[in-house]
Short mmCIF file of C-alpha atoms in Angstrom, two decimals:
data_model
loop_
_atom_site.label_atom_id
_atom_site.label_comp_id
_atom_site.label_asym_id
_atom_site.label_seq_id
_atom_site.Cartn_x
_atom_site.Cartn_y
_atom_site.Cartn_z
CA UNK A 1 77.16 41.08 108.01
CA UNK A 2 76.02 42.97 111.46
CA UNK A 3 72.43 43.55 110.48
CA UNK A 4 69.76 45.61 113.02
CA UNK A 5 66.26 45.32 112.45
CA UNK A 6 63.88 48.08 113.57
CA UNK A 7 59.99 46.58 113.54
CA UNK A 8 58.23 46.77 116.13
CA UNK A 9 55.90 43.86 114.79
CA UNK A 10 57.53 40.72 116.64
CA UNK A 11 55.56 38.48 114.28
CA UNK A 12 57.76 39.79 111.66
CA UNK A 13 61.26 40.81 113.24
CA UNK A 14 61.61 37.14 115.57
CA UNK A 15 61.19 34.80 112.30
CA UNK A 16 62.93 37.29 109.93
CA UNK A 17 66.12 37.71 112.27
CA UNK A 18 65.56 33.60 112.57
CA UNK A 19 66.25 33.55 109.41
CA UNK A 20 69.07 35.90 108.82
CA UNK A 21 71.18 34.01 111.83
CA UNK A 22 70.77 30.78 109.95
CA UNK A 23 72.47 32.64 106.53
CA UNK A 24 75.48 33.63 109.09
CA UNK A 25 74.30 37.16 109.88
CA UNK A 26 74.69 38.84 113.20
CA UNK A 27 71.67 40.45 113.84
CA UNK A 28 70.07 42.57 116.87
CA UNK A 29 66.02 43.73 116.97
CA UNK A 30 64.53 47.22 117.99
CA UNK A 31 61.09 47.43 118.46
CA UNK A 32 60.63 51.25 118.06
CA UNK A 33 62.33 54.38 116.36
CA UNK A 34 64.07 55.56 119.50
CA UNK A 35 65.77 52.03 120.71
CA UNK A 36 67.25 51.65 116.74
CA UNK A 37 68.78 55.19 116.98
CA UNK A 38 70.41 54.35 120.28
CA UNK A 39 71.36 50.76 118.95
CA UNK A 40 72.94 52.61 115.77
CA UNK A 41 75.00 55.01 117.88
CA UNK A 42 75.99 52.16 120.21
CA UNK A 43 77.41 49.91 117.58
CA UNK A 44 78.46 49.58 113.72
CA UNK A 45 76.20 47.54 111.52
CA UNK A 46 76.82 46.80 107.88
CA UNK A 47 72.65 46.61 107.55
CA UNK A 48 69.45 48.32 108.94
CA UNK A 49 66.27 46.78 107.85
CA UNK A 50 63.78 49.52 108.83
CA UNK A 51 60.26 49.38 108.70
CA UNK A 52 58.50 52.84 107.92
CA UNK A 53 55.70 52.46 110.52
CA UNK A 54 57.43 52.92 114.37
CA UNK A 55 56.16 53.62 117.38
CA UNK A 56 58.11 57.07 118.83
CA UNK A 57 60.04 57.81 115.69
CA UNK A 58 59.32 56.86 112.14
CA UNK A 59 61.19 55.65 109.74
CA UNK A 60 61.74 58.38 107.54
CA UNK A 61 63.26 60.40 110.57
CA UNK A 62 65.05 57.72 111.88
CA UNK A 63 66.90 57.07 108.17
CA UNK A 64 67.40 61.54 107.84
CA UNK A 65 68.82 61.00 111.43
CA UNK A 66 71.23 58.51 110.06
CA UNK A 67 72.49 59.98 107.58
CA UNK A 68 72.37 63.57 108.87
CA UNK A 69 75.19 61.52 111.22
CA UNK A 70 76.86 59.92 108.61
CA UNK A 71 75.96 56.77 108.90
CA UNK A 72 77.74 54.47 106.41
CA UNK A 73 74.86 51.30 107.02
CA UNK A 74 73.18 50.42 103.94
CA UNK A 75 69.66 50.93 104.77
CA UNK A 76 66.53 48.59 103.11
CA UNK A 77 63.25 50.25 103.80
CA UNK A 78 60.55 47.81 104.89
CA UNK A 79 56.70 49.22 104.51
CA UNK A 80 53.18 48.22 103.83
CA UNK A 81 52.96 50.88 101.23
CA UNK A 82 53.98 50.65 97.86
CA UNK A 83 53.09 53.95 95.88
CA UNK A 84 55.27 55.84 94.08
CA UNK A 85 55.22 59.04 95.65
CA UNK A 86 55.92 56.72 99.49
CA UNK A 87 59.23 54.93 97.81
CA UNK A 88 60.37 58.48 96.51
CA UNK A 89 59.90 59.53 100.03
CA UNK A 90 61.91 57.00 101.13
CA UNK A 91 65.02 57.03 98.86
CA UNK A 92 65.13 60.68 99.64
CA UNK A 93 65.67 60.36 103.03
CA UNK A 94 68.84 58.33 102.43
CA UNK A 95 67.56 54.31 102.33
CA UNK A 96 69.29 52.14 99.81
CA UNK A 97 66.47 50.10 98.74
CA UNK A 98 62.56 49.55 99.33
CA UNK A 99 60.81 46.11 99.80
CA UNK A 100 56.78 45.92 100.21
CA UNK A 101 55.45 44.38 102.57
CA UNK A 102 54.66 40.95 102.66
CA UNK A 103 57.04 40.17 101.17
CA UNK A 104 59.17 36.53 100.65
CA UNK A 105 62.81 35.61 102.78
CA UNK A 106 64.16 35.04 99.51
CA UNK A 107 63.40 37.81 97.70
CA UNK A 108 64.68 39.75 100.79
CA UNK A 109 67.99 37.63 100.87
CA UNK A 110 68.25 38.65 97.45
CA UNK A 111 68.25 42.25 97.78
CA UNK A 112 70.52 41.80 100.79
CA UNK A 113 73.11 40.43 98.45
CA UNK A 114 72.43 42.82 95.69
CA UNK A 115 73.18 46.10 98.50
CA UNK A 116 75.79 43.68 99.53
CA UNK A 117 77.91 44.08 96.64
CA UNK A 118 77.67 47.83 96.38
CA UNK A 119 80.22 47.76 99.30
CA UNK A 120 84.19 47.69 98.98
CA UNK A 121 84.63 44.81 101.84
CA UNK A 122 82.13 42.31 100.35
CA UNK A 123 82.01 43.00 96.84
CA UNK A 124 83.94 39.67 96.27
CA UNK A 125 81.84 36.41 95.61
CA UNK A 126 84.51 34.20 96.45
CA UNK A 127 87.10 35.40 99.40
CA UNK A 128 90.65 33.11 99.40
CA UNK A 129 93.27 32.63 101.69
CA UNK A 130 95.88 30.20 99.91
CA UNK A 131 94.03 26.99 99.88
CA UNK A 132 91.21 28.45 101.84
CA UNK A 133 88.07 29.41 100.18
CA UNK A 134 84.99 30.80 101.71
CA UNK A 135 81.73 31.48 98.80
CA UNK A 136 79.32 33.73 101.32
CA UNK A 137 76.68 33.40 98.81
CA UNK A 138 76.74 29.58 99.29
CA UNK A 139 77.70 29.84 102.71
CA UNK A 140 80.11 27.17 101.73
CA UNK A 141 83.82 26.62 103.11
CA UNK A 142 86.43 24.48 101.44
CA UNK A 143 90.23 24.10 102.26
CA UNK A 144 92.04 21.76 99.46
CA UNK A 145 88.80 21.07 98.34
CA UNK A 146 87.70 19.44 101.62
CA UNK A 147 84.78 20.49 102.70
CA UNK A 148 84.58 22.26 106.90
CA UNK A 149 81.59 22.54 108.26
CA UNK A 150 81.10 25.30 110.98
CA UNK A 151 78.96 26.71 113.53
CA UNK A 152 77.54 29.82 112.31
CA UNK A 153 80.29 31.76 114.81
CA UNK A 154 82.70 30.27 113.66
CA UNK A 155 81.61 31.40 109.84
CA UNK A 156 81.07 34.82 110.81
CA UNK A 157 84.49 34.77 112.25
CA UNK A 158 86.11 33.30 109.96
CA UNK A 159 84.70 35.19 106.92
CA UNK A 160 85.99 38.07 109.28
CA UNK A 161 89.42 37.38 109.18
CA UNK A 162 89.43 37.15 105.32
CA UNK A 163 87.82 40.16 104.82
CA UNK A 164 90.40 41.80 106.50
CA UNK A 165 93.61 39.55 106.17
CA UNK A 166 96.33 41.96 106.60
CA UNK A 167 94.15 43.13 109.93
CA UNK A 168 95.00 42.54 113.74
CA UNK A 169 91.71 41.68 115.39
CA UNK A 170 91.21 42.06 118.91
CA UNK A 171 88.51 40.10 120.68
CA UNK A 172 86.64 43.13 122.02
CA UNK A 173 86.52 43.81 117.55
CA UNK A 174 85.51 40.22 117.29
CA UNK A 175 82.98 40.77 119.87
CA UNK A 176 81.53 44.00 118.37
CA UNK A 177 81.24 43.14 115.16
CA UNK A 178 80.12 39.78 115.37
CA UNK A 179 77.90 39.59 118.71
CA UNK A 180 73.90 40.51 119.39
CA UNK A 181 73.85 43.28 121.62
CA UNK A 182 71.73 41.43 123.76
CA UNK A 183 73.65 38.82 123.79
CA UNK A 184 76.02 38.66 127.38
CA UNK A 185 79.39 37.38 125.84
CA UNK A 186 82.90 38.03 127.18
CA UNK A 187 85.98 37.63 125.53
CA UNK A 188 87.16 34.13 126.48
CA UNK A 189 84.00 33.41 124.20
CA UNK A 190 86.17 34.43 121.01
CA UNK A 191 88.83 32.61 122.48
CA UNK A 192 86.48 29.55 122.75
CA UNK A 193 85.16 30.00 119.26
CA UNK A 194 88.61 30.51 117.35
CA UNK A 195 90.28 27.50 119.36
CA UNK A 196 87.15 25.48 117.77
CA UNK A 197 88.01 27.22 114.62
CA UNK A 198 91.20 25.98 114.42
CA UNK A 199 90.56 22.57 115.20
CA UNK A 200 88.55 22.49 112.18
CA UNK A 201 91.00 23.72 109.83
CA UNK A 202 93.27 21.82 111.12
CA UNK A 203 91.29 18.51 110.69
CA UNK A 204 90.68 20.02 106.78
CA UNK A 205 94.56 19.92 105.92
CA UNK A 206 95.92 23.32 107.46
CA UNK A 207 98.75 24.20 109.36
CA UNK A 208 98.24 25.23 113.14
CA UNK A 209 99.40 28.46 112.74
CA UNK A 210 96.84 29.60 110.06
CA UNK A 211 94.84 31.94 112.55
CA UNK A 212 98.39 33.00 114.25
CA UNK A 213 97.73 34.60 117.43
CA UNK A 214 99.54 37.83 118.37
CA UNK A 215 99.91 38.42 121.69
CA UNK A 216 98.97 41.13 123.77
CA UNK A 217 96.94 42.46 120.68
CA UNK A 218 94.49 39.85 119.06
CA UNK A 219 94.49 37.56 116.63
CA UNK A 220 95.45 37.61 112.43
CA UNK A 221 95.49 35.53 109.22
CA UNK A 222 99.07 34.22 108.85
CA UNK A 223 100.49 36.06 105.66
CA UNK A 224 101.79 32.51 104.54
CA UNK A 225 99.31 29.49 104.25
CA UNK A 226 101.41 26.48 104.34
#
């Protein structure tokens, strides 16, 4: 998943999106109301983890803002407060979900899942491609029951191309959906990335046209896994 987190706490948003990159999430930081709208309007994320409390604009009017623009982001509320009338508030406004602060990774990992699955393109536990298998809530990938181990990239890619196997994906896609904003990336980076890809399935027992490479457009799961 692309996942944004607005908190302008560093203490919290640096070890939380720590630990979101090491489950195989893409994930860019705002510090304040304002920079998470513009981040929103600049790219598409799958998550926003918004904290309640922010400097310039709040996160009640930051989540109306959303969805008064139809944002399709499943949005988890992140707040020091926990009364009733302060989650209704909340929920109102358009946020999927409301988690108190402090609160535990795993408990948040949790509810990520659980929002997850409320979503057409990840609602499947298991995603398979032929002999390819990919479990996201394992973070485990197995072709003929050998066991690949990837960078987490390569994972995000990867799961990428199953969750859309019929898809042409162009790099500048790739980049997009898979990249920090902040991160300075061209497109010979995919290149790199899905060349290591390859080598991997490869190495696991697939042919070397799994991740078939059309040209002048981008790159696609081969309709027929040898």
């Amino acid at each position: 998943m692309k996942i944004l987190i607005v908190e302008d706490d560093s203490r919290i948003a640096k070890p939380l999106a720590e630990d979101l990159r090491h489950q195989h999430h893409a994930v860019d930081i705002a510090a304040d109301g304002i920079e998470g709208w513009d981040y929103a309007q600049s790219t598409e994320y799958d998550l926003i983890l918004l904290d309640l409390m922010l400097p310039r604009l709040d996160g009640i009017s930051l989540c109306k803002r959303l969805r008064a623009k139809k944002s399709n982001a499943l949005i988890l509320m992140l707040t020091a407060k926990d009364t009733t009338s302060d989650k209704v508030i909340g929920l109102d406004a358009g946020a999927d979900d409301y988690l108190i602060k402090p609160f535990e990774l795993e408990e948040l990992a949790a509810r990520i899942r659980a929002l997850s699955r409320r979503t057409p393109e990840v609602k499947s536990s298991i995603l398979t491609h032929g002999k390819l298998q990919l479990e996201p809530n394992k973070n485990e990938v197995i072709y003929a029951d050998n066991p690949i181990i990837l960078t987490p990239k390569e994972y995000l890619i990867l799961e990428y191309f199953l969750r859309h196997p019929q898809q042409v994906l162009t790099r500048a896609a790739i980049l997009d959906k898979l990249w920090e904003i902040d991160k300075c990336s061209g497109e010979g980076t995919v290149k790199t990335h899905i060349t290591n890809l390859r080598s991997k399935l490869r190495a696991a027992g697939s042919s070397d046209n799994l991740i078939e490479t059309v040209y002048g457009m981008g790159y696609r799961l081969n309709a027929i896994d040898y």
